[in-house]
Short mmCIF file of C-alpha atoms in Angstrom, two decimals:
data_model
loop_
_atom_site.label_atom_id
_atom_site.label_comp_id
_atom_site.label_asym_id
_atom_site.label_seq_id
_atom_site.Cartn_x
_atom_site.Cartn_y
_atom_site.Cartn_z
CA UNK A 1 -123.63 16.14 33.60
CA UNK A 2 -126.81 14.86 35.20
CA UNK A 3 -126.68 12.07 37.52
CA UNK A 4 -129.04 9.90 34.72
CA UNK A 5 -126.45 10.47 32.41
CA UNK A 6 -123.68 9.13 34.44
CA UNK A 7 -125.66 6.20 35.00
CA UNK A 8 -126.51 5.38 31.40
CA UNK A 9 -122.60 5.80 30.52
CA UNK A 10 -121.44 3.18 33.00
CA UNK A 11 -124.33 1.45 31.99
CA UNK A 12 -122.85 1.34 28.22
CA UNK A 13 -119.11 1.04 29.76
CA UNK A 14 -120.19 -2.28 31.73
CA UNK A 15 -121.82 -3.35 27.94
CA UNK A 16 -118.47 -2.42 26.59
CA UNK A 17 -116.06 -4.39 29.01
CA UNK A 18 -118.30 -7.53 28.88
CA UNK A 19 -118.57 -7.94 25.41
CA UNK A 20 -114.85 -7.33 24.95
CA UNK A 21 -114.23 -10.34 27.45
CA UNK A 22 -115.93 -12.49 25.82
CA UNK A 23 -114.48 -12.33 22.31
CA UNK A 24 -110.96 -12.39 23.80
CA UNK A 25 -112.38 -15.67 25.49
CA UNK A 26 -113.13 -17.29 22.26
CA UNK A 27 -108.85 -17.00 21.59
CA UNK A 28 -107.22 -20.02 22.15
CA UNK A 29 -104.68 -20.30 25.07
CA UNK A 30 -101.71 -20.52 22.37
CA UNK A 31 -102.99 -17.37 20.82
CA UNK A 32 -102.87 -15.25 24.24
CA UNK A 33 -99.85 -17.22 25.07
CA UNK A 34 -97.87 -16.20 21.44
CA UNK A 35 -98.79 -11.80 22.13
CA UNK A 36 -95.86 -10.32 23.60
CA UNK A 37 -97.15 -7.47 26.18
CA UNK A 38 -97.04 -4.00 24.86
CA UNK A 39 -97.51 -2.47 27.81
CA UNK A 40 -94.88 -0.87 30.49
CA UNK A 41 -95.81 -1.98 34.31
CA UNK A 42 -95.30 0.76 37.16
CA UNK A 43 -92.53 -0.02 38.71
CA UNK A 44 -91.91 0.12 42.62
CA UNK A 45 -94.46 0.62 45.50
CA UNK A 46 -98.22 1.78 44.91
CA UNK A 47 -100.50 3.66 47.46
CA UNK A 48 -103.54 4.20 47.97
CA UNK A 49 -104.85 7.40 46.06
CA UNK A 50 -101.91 7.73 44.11
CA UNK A 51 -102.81 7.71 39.95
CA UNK A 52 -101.35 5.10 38.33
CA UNK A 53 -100.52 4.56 34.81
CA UNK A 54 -99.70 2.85 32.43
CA UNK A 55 -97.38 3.14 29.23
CA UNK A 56 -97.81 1.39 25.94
CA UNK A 57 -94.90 0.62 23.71
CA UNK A 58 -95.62 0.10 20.10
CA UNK A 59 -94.39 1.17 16.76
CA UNK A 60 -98.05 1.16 15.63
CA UNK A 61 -99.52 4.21 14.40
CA UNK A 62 -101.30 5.99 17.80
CA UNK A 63 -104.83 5.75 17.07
CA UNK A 64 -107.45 4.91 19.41
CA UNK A 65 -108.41 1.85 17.43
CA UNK A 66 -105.02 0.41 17.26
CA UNK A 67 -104.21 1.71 20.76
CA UNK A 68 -107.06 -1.09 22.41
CA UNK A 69 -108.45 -0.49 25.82
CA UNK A 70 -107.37 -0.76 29.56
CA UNK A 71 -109.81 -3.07 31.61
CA UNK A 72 -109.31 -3.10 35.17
CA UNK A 73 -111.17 -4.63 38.25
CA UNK A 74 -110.89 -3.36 41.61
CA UNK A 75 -112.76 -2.88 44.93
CA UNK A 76 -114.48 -0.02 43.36
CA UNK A 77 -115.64 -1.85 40.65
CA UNK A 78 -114.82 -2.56 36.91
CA UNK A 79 -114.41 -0.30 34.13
CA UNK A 80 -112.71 0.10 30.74
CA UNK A 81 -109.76 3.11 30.27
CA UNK A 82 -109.09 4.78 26.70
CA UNK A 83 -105.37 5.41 26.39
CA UNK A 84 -104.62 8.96 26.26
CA UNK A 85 -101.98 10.60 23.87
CA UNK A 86 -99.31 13.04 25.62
CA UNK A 87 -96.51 14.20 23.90
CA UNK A 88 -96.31 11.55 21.40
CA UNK A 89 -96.53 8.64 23.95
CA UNK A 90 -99.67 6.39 24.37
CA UNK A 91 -100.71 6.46 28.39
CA UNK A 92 -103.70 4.57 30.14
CA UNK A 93 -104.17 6.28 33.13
CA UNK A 94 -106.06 4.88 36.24
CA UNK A 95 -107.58 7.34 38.13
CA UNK A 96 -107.27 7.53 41.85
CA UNK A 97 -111.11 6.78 42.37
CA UNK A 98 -110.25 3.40 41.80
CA UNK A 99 -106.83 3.72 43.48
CA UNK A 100 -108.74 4.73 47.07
CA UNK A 101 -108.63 0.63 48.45
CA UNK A 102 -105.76 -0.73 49.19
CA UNK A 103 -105.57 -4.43 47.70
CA UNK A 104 -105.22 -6.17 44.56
CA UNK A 105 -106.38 -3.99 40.73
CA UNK A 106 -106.28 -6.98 37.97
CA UNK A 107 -106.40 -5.21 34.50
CA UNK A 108 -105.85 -6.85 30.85
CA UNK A 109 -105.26 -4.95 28.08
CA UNK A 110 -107.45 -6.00 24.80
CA UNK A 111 -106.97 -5.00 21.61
CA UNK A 112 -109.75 -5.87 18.83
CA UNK A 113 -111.29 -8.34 20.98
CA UNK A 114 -107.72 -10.10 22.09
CA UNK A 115 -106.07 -9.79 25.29
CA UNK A 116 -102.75 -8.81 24.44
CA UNK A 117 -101.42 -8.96 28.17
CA UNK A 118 -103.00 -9.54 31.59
CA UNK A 119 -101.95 -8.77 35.40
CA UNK A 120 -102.33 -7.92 38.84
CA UNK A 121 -100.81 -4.73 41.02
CA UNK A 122 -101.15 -4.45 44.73
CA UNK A 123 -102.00 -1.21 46.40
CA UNK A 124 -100.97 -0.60 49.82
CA UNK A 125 -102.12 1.70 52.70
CA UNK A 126 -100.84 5.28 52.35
CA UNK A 127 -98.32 4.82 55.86
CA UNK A 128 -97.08 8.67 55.45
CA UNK A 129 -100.74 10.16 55.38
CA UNK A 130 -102.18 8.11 58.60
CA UNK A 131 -106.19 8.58 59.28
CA UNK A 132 -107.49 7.65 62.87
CA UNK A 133 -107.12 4.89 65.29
CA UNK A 134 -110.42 3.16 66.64
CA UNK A 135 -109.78 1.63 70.24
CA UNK A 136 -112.44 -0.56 71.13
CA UNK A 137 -111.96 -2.33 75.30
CA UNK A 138 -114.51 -4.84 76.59
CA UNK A 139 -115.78 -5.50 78.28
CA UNK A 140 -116.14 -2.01 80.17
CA UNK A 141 -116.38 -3.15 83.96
CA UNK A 142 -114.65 -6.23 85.66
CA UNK A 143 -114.36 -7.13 89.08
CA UNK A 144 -110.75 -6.81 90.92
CA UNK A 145 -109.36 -10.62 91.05
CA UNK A 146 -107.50 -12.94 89.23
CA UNK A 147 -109.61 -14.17 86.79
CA UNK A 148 -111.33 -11.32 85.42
CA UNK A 149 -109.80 -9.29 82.22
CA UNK A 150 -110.79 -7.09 79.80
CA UNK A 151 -108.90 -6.77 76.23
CA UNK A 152 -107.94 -3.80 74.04
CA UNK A 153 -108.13 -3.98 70.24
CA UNK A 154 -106.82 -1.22 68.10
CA UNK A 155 -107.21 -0.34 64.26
CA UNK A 156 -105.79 2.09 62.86
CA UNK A 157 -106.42 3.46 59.39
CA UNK A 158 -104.72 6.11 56.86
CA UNK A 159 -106.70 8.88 55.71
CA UNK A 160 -108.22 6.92 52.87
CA UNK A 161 -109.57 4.51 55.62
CA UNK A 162 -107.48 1.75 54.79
CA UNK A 163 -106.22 -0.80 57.22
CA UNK A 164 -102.61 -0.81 57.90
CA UNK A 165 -100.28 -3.01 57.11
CA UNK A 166 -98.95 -6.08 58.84
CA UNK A 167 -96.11 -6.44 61.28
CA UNK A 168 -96.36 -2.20 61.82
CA UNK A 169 -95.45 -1.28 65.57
CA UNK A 170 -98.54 0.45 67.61
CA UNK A 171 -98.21 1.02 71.11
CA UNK A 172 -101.03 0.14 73.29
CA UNK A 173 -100.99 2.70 76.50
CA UNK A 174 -102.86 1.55 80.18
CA UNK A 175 -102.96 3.55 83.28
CA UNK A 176 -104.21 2.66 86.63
CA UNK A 177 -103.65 5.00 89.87
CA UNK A 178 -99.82 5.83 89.45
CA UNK A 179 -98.98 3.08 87.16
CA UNK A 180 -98.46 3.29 83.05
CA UNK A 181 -97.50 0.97 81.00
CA UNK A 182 -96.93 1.44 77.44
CA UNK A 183 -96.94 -1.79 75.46
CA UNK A 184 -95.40 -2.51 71.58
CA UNK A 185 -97.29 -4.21 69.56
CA UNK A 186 -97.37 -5.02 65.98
CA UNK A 187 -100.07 -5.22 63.74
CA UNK A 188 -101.50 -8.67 62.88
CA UNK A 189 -104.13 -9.19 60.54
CA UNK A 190 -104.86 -5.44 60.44
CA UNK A 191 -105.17 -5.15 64.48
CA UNK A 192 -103.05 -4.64 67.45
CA UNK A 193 -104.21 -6.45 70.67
CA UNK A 194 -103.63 -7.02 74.22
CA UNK A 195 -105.46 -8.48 77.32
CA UNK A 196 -105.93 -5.94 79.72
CA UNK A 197 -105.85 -8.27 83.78
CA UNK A 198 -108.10 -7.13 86.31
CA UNK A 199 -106.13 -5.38 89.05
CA UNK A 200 -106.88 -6.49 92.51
CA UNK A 201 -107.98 -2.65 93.77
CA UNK A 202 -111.11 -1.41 92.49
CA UNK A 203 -110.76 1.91 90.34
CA UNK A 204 -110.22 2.85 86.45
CA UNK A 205 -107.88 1.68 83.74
CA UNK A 206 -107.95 4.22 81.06
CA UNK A 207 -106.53 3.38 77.80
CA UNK A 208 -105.30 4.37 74.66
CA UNK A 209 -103.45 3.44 71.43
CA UNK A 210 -100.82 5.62 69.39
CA UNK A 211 -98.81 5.21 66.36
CA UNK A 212 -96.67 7.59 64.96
CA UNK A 213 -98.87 11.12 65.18
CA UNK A 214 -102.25 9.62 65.34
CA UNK A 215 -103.93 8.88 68.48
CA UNK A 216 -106.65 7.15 69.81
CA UNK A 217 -109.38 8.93 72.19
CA UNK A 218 -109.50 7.25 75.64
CA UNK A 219 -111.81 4.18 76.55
CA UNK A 220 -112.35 3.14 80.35
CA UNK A 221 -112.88 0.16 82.17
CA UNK A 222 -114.17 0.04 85.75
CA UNK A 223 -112.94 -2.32 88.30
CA UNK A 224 -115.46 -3.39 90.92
CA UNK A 225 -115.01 -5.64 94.03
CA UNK A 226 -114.86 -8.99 94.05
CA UNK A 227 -117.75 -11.11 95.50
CA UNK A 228 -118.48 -10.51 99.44
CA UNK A 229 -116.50 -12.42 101.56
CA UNK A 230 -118.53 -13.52 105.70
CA UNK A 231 -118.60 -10.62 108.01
CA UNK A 232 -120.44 -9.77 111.66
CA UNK A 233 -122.88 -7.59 112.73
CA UNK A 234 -124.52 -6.53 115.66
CA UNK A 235 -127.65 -5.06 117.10
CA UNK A 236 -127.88 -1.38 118.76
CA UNK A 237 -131.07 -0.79 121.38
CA UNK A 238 -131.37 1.74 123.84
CA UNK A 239 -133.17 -0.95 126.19
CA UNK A 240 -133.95 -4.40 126.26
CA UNK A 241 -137.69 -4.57 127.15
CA UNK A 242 -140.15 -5.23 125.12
CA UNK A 243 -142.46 -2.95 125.12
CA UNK A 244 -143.76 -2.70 121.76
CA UNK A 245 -142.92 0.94 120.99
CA UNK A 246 -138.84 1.27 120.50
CA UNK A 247 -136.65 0.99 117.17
CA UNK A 248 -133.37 -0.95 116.98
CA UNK A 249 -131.24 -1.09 114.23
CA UNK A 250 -129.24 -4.17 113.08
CA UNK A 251 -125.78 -3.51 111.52
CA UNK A 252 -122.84 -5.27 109.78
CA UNK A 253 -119.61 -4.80 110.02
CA UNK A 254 -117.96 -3.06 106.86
CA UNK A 255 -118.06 -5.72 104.43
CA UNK A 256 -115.40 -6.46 102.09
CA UNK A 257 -113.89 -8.68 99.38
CA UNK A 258 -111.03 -11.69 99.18
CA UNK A 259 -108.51 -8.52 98.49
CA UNK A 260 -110.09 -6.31 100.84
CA UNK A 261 -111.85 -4.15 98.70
CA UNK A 262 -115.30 -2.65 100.16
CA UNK A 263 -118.30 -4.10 98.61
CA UNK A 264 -119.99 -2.01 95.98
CA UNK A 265 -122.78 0.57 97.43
CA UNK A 266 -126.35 -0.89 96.91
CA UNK A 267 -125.49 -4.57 98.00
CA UNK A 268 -128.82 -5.55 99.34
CA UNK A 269 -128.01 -7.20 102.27
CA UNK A 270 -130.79 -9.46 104.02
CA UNK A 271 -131.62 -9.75 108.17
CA UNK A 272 -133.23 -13.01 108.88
CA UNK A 273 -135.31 -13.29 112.12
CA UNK A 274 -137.19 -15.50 114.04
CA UNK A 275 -138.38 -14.98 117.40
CA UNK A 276 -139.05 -18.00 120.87
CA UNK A 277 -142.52 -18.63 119.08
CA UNK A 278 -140.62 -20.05 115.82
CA UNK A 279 -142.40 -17.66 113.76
CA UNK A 280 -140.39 -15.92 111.18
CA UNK A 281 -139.63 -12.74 108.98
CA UNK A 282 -137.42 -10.68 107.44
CA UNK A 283 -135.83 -7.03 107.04
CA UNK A 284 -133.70 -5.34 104.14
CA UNK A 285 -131.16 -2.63 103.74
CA UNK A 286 -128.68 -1.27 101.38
CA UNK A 287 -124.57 -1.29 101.87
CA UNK A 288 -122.91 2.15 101.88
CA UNK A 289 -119.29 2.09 101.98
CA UNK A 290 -120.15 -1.36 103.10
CA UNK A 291 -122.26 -1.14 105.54
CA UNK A 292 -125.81 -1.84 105.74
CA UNK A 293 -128.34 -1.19 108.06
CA UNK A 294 -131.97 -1.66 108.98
CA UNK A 295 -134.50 -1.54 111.75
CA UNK A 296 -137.27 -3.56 113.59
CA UNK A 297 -139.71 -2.08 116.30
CA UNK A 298 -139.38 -4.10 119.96
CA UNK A 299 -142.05 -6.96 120.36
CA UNK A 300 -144.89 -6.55 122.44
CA UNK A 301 -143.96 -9.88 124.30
CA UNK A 302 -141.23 -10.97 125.76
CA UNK A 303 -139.31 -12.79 123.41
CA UNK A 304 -136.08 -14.02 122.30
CA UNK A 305 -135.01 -13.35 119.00
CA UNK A 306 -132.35 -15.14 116.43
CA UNK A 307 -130.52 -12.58 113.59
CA UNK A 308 -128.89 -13.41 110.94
CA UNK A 309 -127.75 -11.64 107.43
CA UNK A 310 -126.50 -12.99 104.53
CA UNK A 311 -126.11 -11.49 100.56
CA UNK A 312 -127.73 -14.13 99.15
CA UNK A 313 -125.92 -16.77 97.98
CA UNK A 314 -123.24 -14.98 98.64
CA UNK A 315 -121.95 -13.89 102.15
CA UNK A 316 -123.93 -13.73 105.44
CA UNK A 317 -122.86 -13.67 109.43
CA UNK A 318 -123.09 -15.63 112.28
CA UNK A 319 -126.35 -15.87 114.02
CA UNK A 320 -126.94 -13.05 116.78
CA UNK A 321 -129.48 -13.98 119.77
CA UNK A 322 -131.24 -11.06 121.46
CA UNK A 323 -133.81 -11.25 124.26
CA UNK A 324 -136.91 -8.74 124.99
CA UNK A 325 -137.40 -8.41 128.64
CA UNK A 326 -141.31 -7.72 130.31
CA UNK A 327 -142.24 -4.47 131.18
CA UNK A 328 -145.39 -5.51 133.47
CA UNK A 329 -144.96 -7.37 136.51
CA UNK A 330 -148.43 -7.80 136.75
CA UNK A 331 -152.05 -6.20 134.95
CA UNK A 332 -153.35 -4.27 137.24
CA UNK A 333 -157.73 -4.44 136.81
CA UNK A 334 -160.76 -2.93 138.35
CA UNK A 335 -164.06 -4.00 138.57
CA UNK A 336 -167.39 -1.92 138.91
CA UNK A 337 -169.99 -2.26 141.65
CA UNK A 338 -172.80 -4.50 139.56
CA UNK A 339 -169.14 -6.29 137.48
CA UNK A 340 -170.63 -4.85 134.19
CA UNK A 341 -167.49 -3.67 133.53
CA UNK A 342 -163.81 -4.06 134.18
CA UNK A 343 -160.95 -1.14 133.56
CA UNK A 344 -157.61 -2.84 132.71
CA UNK A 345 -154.50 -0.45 133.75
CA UNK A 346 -153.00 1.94 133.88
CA UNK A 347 -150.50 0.14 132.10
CA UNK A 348 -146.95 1.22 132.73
CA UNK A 349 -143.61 0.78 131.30
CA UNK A 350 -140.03 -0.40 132.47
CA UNK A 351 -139.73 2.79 134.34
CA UNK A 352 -142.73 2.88 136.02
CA UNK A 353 -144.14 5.36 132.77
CA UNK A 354 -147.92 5.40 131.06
CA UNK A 355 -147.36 2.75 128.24
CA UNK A 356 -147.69 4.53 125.20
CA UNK A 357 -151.13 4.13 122.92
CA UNK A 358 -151.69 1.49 120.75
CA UNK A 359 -150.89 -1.96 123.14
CA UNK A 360 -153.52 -4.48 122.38
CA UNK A 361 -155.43 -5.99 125.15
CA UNK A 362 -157.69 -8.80 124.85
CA UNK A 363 -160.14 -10.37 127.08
CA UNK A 364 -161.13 -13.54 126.86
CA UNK A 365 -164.88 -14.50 127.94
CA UNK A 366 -165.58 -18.11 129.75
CA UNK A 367 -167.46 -20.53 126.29
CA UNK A 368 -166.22 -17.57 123.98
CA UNK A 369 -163.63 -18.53 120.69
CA UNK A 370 -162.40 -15.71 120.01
CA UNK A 371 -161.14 -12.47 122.28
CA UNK A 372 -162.30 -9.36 122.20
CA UNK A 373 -159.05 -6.91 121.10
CA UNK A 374 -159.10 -3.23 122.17
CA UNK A 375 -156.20 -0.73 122.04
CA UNK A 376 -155.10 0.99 124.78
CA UNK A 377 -154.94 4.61 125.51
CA UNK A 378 -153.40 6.76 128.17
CA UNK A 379 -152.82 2.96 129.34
CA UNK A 380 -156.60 1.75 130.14
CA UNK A 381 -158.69 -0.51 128.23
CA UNK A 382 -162.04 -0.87 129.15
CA UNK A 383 -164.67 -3.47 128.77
CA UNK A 384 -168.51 -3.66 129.34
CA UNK A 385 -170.60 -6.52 129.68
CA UNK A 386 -174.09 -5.24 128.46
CA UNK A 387 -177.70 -7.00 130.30
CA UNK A 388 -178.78 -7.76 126.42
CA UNK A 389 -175.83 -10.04 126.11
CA UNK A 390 -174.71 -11.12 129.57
CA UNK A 391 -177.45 -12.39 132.34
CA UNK A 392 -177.08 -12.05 135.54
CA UNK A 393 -174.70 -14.62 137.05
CA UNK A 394 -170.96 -15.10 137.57
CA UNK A 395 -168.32 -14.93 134.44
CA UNK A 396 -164.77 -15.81 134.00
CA UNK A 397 -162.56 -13.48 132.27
CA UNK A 398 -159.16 -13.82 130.87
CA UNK A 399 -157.12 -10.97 129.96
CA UNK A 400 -153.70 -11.06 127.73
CA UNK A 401 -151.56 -7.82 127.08
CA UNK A 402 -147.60 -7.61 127.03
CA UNK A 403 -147.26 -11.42 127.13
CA UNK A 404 -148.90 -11.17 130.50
CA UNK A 405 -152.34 -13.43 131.49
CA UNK A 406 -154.72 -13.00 133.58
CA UNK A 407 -157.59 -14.84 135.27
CA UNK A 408 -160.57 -12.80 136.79
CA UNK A 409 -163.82 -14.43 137.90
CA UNK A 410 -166.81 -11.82 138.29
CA UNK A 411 -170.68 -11.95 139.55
CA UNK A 412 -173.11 -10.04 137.37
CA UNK A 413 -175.98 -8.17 138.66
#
């Protein structure tokens, strides 16, 4: 039978059922009220899928027309049943396509536009055939403390998809590290529940649900630390001078939560610094088993230098003070013959060593704004002081390198 046929015969069934329901409408109360019911009710328990049916008993002759029709309404819909003869006896049997829900079926039995009897049967879930349990947890991650939890809800269904019934016992399973606990529960409004609390050790809860040979498949939930609690840190240099050219790193001490729990890798954990000169900046680095670390490059100038960290808004550590020591004692300068031009260096280090390239030197000229900035290399700067631009005459000269000054007064032939 083609698919268009199917439709056009529940098309004509729906036609059937309404127009039946109406006449037996037009019946007064006392008429319904004065039909004895012809029809035997199934008797004891009905599941879901099982065929149910229904036995008329009547001395009438058993002919369709006398027979009347079955209407029933379920969650599958509404149709009209034809009573079927079998060995003499007159049987309206449901089929189990409209059996599959568990719930409430109304029928009413109409005969020649009456309804001769009316009624309800409920259908419960098939308990000995059970389907699947879905375990749903949320949420998935919580942090290890006590006010964090996550909760567990289980459903299970019989193979028809049907919720359980009420008051059945499921047990709701949890493990963490070497504990298990395995928790009754009974059904309530077709779910089991349970609030999962947040341990205070960071790890996994794995969980499940079972009832009778059914089994849910496993959901997680990870446990993170709690928020940061203060720590220290500290600063590692290989000297204290500053000579513009050596790394140091800043550190923290492993930092941990309330409970003790190391802080989650990738913490971005801030160092604040600001040097004699009030001037300010910062530096970054990420926490790996709870440490994080970063590094700055010595100051050119003697300085002193205030550190602190912090997770913002969070955690941070006391403030660390640091101080950069000179390398130069003095800038050592040479002037040529006619004091066109002046050689600044060799500039050495705190062990007496070439500094290394890339110090900036400036020179300052008597009525000039701004210096003149060179880099060194090899440790010498030079400067020249051109006829074009300079006359003859004397010229001061200032010179600035390593947070070091210099005065110099020069004649200029």
């Amino acid at each position: 039978m083609t698919l268009k046929k199917i439709h056009i015969i529940s098309i004509c069934l729906a036609l059937l059922s309404i127009s039946y329901v109406l006449v037996a409408f037009q019946k007064t109360p006392e008429a319904v009220r004065s039909i004895v019911s012809r029809l035997s009710i199934p008797k004891g328990p009905l599941f879901a899928g099982q065929e149910i049916r229904f036995k008329l008993v009547s001395d009438l002759p058993t002919t369709s027309s006398e027979n009347g029709v079955l209407f029933i309404h379920g969650s599958y819909g509404t149709t009209l049943i034809e009573a079927s003869i079998k060995n003499e006896e007159v049987i309206y049997i449901i089929p189990k396509t409209y059996t599959r829900r568990a719930g409430y079926l109304d029928w009413k039995h109409i005969q020649n536009g009456e309804i001769l009897d009316r009624g309800s049967l409920y259908i419960s879930s098939d308990t000995t055939h059970l389907g699947t349990i879905e375990n749903y947890v949320g949420p998935r991650s919580i942090n290890a403390n006590l006010r964090d939890y996550s909760m567990m809800v289980s459903i299970p269904t019989d193979h028809l998809d049907n919720m359980i019934p009420d008051s059945t016992k499921v047990f709701l399973k949890t493990q963490f590290r070497d504990r298990i606990q395995n928790t009754k529960k009974l059904i309530t409004h077709n779910i089991a529940w349970q609030r999962i609390p947040a341990p205070l050790m960071t790890g996994r809860i794995s969980t499940g649900a079972t009832l009778g040979t059914i089994a849910s498949k496993e959901r997680v939930i990870d446990i993170f630390p709690d928020i940061a609690t203060d720590y220290t840190m500290d600063v590692t240099r290989t000297h204290s001078f500053a000579d513009g050219n050596e790394l140091m790193t800043f550190g923290t001490s492993q930092i941990k939560d309330q409970n003790d729990n190391i802080i989650t890798d990738g913490t971005l954990v801030t160092f604040h610094i600001r040097d004699s000169n009030n001037r300010y900046w910062e530096t970054t680095g990420i926490s790996r088993n709870g440490y994080a670390f970063a590094k700055a490059l010595h100051p050119q100038i003697p300085s002193t230098w205030t550190i602190k960290s912090s997770i913002e808004g969070i955690a941070q550590s006391e403030e660390f003070t640091i101080t950069f020591l000179s390398v130069l004692q003095e800038i050592p300068t040479t002037l040529s013959e006619d004091g066109r031009e002046i050689t600044i260096g060799p500039l050495t280090s705190y062990l007496g060593q070439i500094i290394q390239d890339g110090i900036d030197v400036k020179l300052y000229i008597e009525e000039s704004q701004e210096p003149i900035t060179q880099l060194s290399e090899n440790g010498i700067v030079s400067f020249s002081f051109p006829k074009e631009q300079f006359p003859e005459g004397p010229l001061q000269l200032g010179i600035e390198t390593l947070g070091l000054t210099k005065t110099i007064k020069t004649s200029l032939n």
